[in-house]
Short mmCIF file of C-alpha atoms in Angstrom, two decimals:
data_model
loop_
_atom_site.label_atom_id
_atom_site.label_comp_id
_atom_site.label_asym_id
_atom_site.label_seq_id
_atom_site.Cartn_x
_atom_site.Cartn_y
_atom_site.Cartn_z
CA ARG A 1 -40.11 10.76 14.14
CA LYS A 2 -37.74 8.53 12.21
CA ALA A 3 -37.39 6.12 15.14
CA ALA A 4 -41.16 6.00 15.63
CA ALA A 5 -41.73 5.39 11.93
CA ASN A 6 -39.18 2.56 11.91
CA ASP A 7 -40.82 0.93 14.93
CA LEU A 8 -44.25 1.08 13.30
CA PHE A 9 -42.87 -0.29 10.03
CA TYR A 10 -41.15 -3.25 11.75
CA LYS A 11 -44.37 -3.93 13.69
CA PHE A 12 -46.33 -3.93 10.44
CA VAL A 13 -43.90 -6.35 8.78
CA ARG A 14 -43.86 -8.71 11.76
CA GLU A 15 -47.55 -8.71 12.66
CA GLU A 16 -49.63 -7.67 9.66
CA LEU A 17 -48.02 -9.56 6.76
CA SER A 18 -48.44 -13.25 6.11
CA ASN A 19 -45.33 -15.43 6.30
CA ASP A 20 -45.24 -15.84 2.52
CA ILE A 21 -45.54 -12.12 1.75
CA ARG A 22 -43.11 -11.20 4.53
CA ASN A 23 -40.47 -13.61 3.23
CA ARG A 24 -40.89 -12.34 -0.34
CA PHE A 25 -40.68 -8.73 0.82
CA VAL A 26 -37.52 -9.30 2.89
CA LYS A 27 -35.87 -11.20 0.04
CA ASP A 28 -36.69 -8.54 -2.58
CA PHE A 29 -35.70 -5.67 -0.29
CA ASN A 30 -32.33 -7.20 0.55
CA ARG A 31 -31.63 -8.05 -3.08
CA ASN A 32 -32.37 -4.51 -4.27
CA TYR A 33 -31.12 -2.38 -1.37
CA ASN A 34 -28.85 -4.41 0.91
CA ASN A 35 -27.12 -6.48 -1.73
CA ILE A 36 -23.32 -6.63 -1.65
CA HIS A 37 -21.70 -8.12 -4.72
CA VAL A 38 -18.12 -9.37 -4.47
CA PRO A 39 -16.73 -9.47 -8.02
CA ASP A 40 -14.65 -12.38 -9.24
CA TYR A 41 -11.37 -10.56 -9.85
CA SER A 42 -9.85 -13.67 -11.42
CA LYS A 43 -12.10 -13.03 -14.46
CA PHE A 44 -10.82 -9.48 -14.93
CA PRO A 45 -9.26 -9.15 -18.41
CA LEU A 46 -5.52 -8.44 -18.55
CA PHE A 47 -4.09 -6.80 -21.65
CA SER A 48 -0.35 -6.62 -20.99
CA ARG A 49 2.00 -8.69 -23.15
CA ILE A 50 3.98 -11.35 -21.31
CA TYR A 51 6.04 -14.38 -22.26
CA LEU A 52 4.15 -17.63 -22.78
CA HIS A 53 6.71 -19.63 -20.83
CA PHE A 54 8.19 -19.12 -17.37
CA LYS A 55 11.15 -21.06 -15.96
CA GLY A 56 11.02 -23.56 -18.83
CA GLN A 57 7.31 -24.31 -18.51
CA GLU A 58 4.10 -22.86 -19.89
CA LEU A 59 3.14 -19.83 -17.83
CA ARG A 60 -0.16 -20.63 -16.16
CA LEU A 61 -1.41 -18.31 -13.45
CA THR A 62 -3.34 -19.81 -10.56
CA GLU A 63 -6.80 -18.54 -9.68
CA VAL A 64 -5.28 -16.87 -6.61
CA GLN A 65 -2.75 -15.01 -8.75
CA LYS A 66 -5.39 -13.97 -11.30
CA ALA A 67 -7.63 -12.65 -8.53
CA GLY A 68 -4.76 -10.76 -6.91
CA ILE A 69 -3.64 -9.14 -10.16
CA GLY A 70 -7.22 -8.35 -11.15
CA ARG A 71 -7.97 -6.69 -7.83
CA GLN A 72 -4.75 -4.66 -7.91
CA THR A 73 -5.60 -3.51 -11.42
CA THR A 74 -9.18 -2.46 -10.65
CA LYS A 75 -8.40 -0.80 -7.31
CA GLY A 76 -4.98 0.62 -8.12
CA VAL A 77 -3.78 -0.32 -4.64
CA GLY A 78 -3.78 -3.47 -2.57
CA LEU A 79 -1.96 -6.17 -0.66
CA LEU A 80 -0.97 -9.55 -2.08
CA ALA A 81 -1.17 -11.85 0.93
CA HIS A 82 -0.89 -15.26 -0.73
CA GLU A 83 0.64 -18.14 1.18
CA VAL A 84 4.35 -18.85 0.85
CA GLY A 85 5.08 -20.38 -2.55
CA PHE A 86 1.94 -19.04 -4.24
CA GLY A 87 3.88 -16.67 -6.49
CA LYS A 88 3.52 -13.25 -4.87
CA THR A 89 6.60 -11.96 -6.69
CA LEU A 90 5.17 -12.91 -10.08
CA SER A 91 1.78 -11.44 -9.13
CA GLY A 92 3.39 -8.19 -8.03
CA ILE A 93 5.39 -7.87 -11.24
CA LEU A 94 2.41 -8.60 -13.48
CA SER A 95 0.23 -6.15 -11.51
CA MET A 96 2.85 -3.46 -12.03
CA HIS A 97 3.23 -4.36 -15.72
CA GLU A 98 -0.53 -4.22 -16.26
CA ALA A 99 -0.62 -0.75 -14.68
CA MET A 100 2.11 0.36 -17.09
CA GLU A 101 0.35 -1.09 -20.13
CA ARG A 102 -2.89 0.66 -19.18
CA GLY A 103 -1.12 3.99 -18.76
CA ASN A 104 -1.69 4.10 -15.00
CA ALA A 105 2.05 4.06 -14.29
CA LYS A 106 5.07 5.22 -16.27
CA ARG A 107 7.99 5.03 -13.84
CA PRO A 108 7.39 2.31 -11.26
CA ILE A 109 9.77 1.52 -8.42
CA ILE A 110 10.13 -1.82 -6.65
CA VAL A 111 11.49 -1.94 -3.09
CA VAL A 112 12.93 -5.23 -1.79
CA PRO A 113 14.65 -6.23 1.48
CA ASN A 114 18.17 -7.02 0.22
CA ASP A 115 20.47 -7.72 -2.73
CA SER A 116 19.68 -11.44 -2.80
CA ILE A 117 15.94 -10.88 -3.15
CA LEU A 118 16.61 -8.03 -5.60
CA LYS A 119 18.34 -10.51 -7.90
CA GLN A 120 15.30 -12.82 -7.79
CA TRP A 121 12.96 -9.98 -8.71
CA VAL A 122 15.14 -8.85 -11.62
CA GLU A 123 15.32 -12.40 -12.99
CA THR A 124 11.54 -12.79 -12.74
CA ILE A 125 10.99 -9.48 -14.54
CA PHE A 126 13.15 -10.50 -17.50
CA GLU A 127 11.54 -13.95 -17.61
CA THR A 128 8.01 -12.55 -17.85
CA ILE A 129 8.06 -9.09 -19.48
CA PRO A 130 9.24 -8.81 -23.11
CA ASN A 131 11.81 -6.06 -23.75
CA ALA A 132 11.81 -5.02 -20.10
CA LYS A 133 14.08 -2.13 -19.15
CA VAL A 134 15.25 -2.28 -15.55
CA ASN A 135 17.32 0.20 -13.56
CA VAL A 136 19.02 -1.75 -10.76
CA LEU A 137 20.01 0.86 -8.17
CA GLY A 138 20.59 -1.54 -5.29
CA ASN A 139 21.61 0.11 -2.01
CA LEU A 140 22.19 3.57 -3.53
CA GLY A 141 25.19 4.27 -1.34
CA LYS A 142 27.09 7.54 -1.16
CA ASP A 143 29.58 6.35 -3.79
CA PHE A 144 26.85 5.35 -6.24
CA ASP A 145 27.32 7.36 -9.45
CA LEU A 146 24.04 8.68 -10.85
CA SER A 147 25.61 11.34 -13.05
CA LYS A 148 24.54 9.46 -16.19
CA PHE A 149 21.29 8.06 -14.80
CA ASP A 150 18.28 9.31 -16.75
CA ASN A 151 15.09 7.62 -15.62
CA LYS A 152 12.67 7.41 -18.54
CA ASP A 153 9.02 6.48 -18.96
CA GLY A 154 8.51 2.75 -19.40
CA GLU A 155 11.52 1.82 -17.26
CA ILE A 156 11.33 -0.17 -14.03
CA THR A 157 13.55 0.83 -11.11
CA ILE A 158 14.41 -1.52 -8.26
CA VAL A 159 16.17 -0.73 -4.97
CA THR A 160 16.77 -2.40 -1.62
CA TYR A 161 15.39 -1.08 1.67
CA GLU A 162 18.74 0.63 2.24
CA GLY A 163 18.61 2.27 -1.17
CA PHE A 164 15.02 3.31 -0.56
CA ASN A 165 16.05 5.03 2.68
CA ASN A 166 18.72 6.95 0.78
CA ILE A 167 16.04 8.59 -1.37
CA GLY A 168 14.60 11.64 0.36
CA PHE A 169 12.56 14.73 -0.41
CA SER A 170 13.24 18.43 -0.76
CA SER A 171 12.68 20.61 2.31
CA GLU A 172 9.41 21.92 0.87
CA ILE A 173 7.98 18.46 0.21
CA THR A 174 9.23 17.17 3.57
CA GLU A 175 7.47 19.94 5.49
CA GLU A 176 4.28 19.41 3.50
CA LEU A 177 4.20 15.65 4.07
CA SER A 178 5.28 15.84 7.71
CA SER A 179 2.38 18.21 8.40
CA LYS A 180 0.02 15.59 6.96
CA PHE A 181 1.70 12.94 9.07
CA SER A 182 0.85 14.93 12.22
CA TYR A 183 -2.72 13.59 12.19
CA ILE A 184 -1.33 10.41 13.74
CA SER A 185 0.47 12.28 16.49
CA THR A 186 -2.58 14.46 17.10
CA SER A 187 -4.82 11.45 17.59
CA GLU A 188 -2.29 9.99 20.00
CA MET A 189 -2.19 13.21 22.03
CA LYS A 190 -5.96 13.20 22.51
CA GLY A 191 -5.74 9.86 24.25
CA VAL A 192 -2.60 10.14 26.35
CA THR A 193 -1.81 13.82 27.02
CA ASN A 194 -2.87 15.21 30.40
CA THR A 195 -0.61 18.17 31.10
CA GLU A 196 0.88 21.10 29.20
CA ARG A 197 4.30 19.53 29.62
CA ASP A 198 3.05 16.30 28.06
CA LEU A 199 1.57 18.31 25.20
CA GLN A 200 4.90 19.99 24.48
CA ILE A 201 6.65 16.62 24.53
CA GLU A 202 4.20 15.23 21.99
CA LEU A 203 4.55 18.29 19.76
CA GLN A 204 8.31 17.89 19.87
CA LYS A 205 7.85 14.35 18.59
CA GLU A 206 6.26 15.79 15.45
CA LYS A 207 9.45 17.77 14.84
CA GLU A 208 11.43 14.57 15.33
CA ILE A 209 9.28 12.90 12.67
CA GLU A 210 10.24 15.63 10.21
CA GLY A 211 13.87 15.16 11.19
CA LYS A 212 13.68 11.43 10.54
CA MET A 213 12.25 12.14 7.11
CA LYS A 214 15.30 14.25 6.23
CA ARG A 215 17.97 12.21 8.00
CA GLY A 216 20.27 10.16 5.78
CA LYS A 217 18.88 11.58 2.55
CA ILE A 218 21.28 11.33 -0.39
CA TYR A 219 19.00 11.61 -3.43
CA ASP A 220 15.76 13.55 -3.95
CA TRP A 221 12.62 11.56 -4.73
CA GLU A 222 11.37 14.30 -7.04
CA ASP A 223 14.37 13.82 -9.35
CA PHE A 224 13.31 10.29 -10.27
CA GLY A 225 9.61 10.87 -11.02
CA PHE A 226 8.41 7.54 -9.59
CA ASP A 227 4.63 7.14 -9.89
CA HIS A 228 4.01 3.54 -8.79
CA LEU A 229 5.29 1.64 -5.75
CA THR A 230 5.62 -2.14 -5.39
CA TYR A 231 6.87 -3.15 -1.96
CA ASP A 232 8.13 -6.62 -1.05
CA GLU A 233 7.54 -7.81 2.54
CA VAL A 234 5.76 -4.56 3.35
CA HIS A 235 5.11 -5.63 6.94
CA ASN A 236 8.72 -4.63 7.59
CA ALA A 237 7.64 -1.00 7.16
CA ASN A 238 4.70 -1.02 9.57
CA HIS A 239 6.37 0.92 12.39
CA ILE A 240 4.74 4.27 11.68
CA VAL A 241 2.79 4.97 14.89
CA GLY A 242 5.03 5.04 17.94
CA LYS A 243 2.42 4.46 20.65
CA VAL A 244 -0.76 2.39 20.79
CA LYS A 245 -3.37 3.09 23.44
CA ILE A 246 -5.48 0.05 24.35
CA GLU A 247 -8.87 1.14 25.65
CA ASP A 248 -9.94 -2.32 26.80
CA ARG A 249 -7.22 -4.13 28.73
CA ARG A 250 -8.78 -7.49 27.85
CA PHE A 251 -7.28 -7.10 24.39
CA ALA A 252 -3.87 -5.84 25.48
CA SER A 253 -2.28 -9.23 24.84
CA ASP A 254 -3.12 -8.88 21.15
CA PHE A 255 -0.43 -6.20 20.83
CA ARG A 256 3.05 -7.58 21.45
CA SER A 257 4.85 -4.26 21.13
CA GLN A 258 2.62 -1.42 22.26
CA ASN A 259 5.54 0.97 22.78
CA GLN A 260 7.34 0.37 19.50
CA GLN A 261 9.33 3.24 18.01
CA THR A 262 8.70 4.70 14.61
CA SER A 263 11.19 3.43 12.04
CA LYS A 264 12.84 5.39 9.26
CA LEU A 265 11.77 2.70 6.78
CA GLY A 266 8.16 2.97 7.92
CA ILE A 267 8.07 6.75 7.73
CA ASN A 268 9.77 6.83 4.32
CA THR A 269 7.33 4.26 2.98
CA TRP A 270 4.38 6.28 4.24
CA MET A 271 5.85 9.43 2.68
CA ALA A 272 6.47 7.78 -0.68
CA ALA A 273 2.93 6.38 -0.82
CA GLN A 274 1.43 9.77 0.09
CA TYR A 275 3.60 11.57 -2.44
CA ILE A 276 2.68 9.21 -5.28
CA GLN A 277 -1.05 9.48 -4.49
CA ASP A 278 -0.85 13.26 -4.18
CA LYS A 279 0.97 13.72 -7.49
CA ASN A 280 -1.05 11.15 -9.44
CA ASP A 281 -4.65 11.89 -8.41
CA GLY A 282 -4.81 9.20 -5.75
#
């Protein structure tokens, strides 16, 4: 009945209405029911206090930076994909700072590739945020002394990829998150598993995922209470799914590494993001 009604309605619009009425009707209908409004995030008000000068000059954010920070603030999650040299580091720091000022984050963590980039981030934080308190944990090696470390609300913590990988989860949290992670493996099995033996192999991979989550853990994530994650060069953590099935071989060339292995960095990043969302209402 619905299909027949739609056909009759389209016939009425095409054949019974004059051109003027039809055009007015289509315009009004689309404006009221099919309208998609893309907000100008660069106009979004920011309330956090920052220094007026940056690197010896007046701090003036570009429209791209304003839009990026505004979108991150309204959505609570996002990707800053500016071109090289467009100030992604500054945008990321100000997005995090705005979340803290609005009460959306109390104990943020920043993850960066290495010590050299870590230094750049720390310098930028102190050059933009008044009275910033930063915990520089670096690589968090086995000899790192955290006996006197007391992470407090309002403090920013920064680690390298290596340090991030040294932060793990308790057995209970690991099992809970790894069970959620299995939806990826399950979807893979539907497409590539043909025999019982293949099924058992795929199920064993889920156990390996849980093992990777635990392997190399030195510190427990729960002990730090992080509730906001800023990740530099996040494409380095995209190896989460180990196998990609291409249904149409015409597009196979679009995937350079269809048999890539899951990486510990990728899995840990996924876990951290899931944990933060789960503990902070998404």
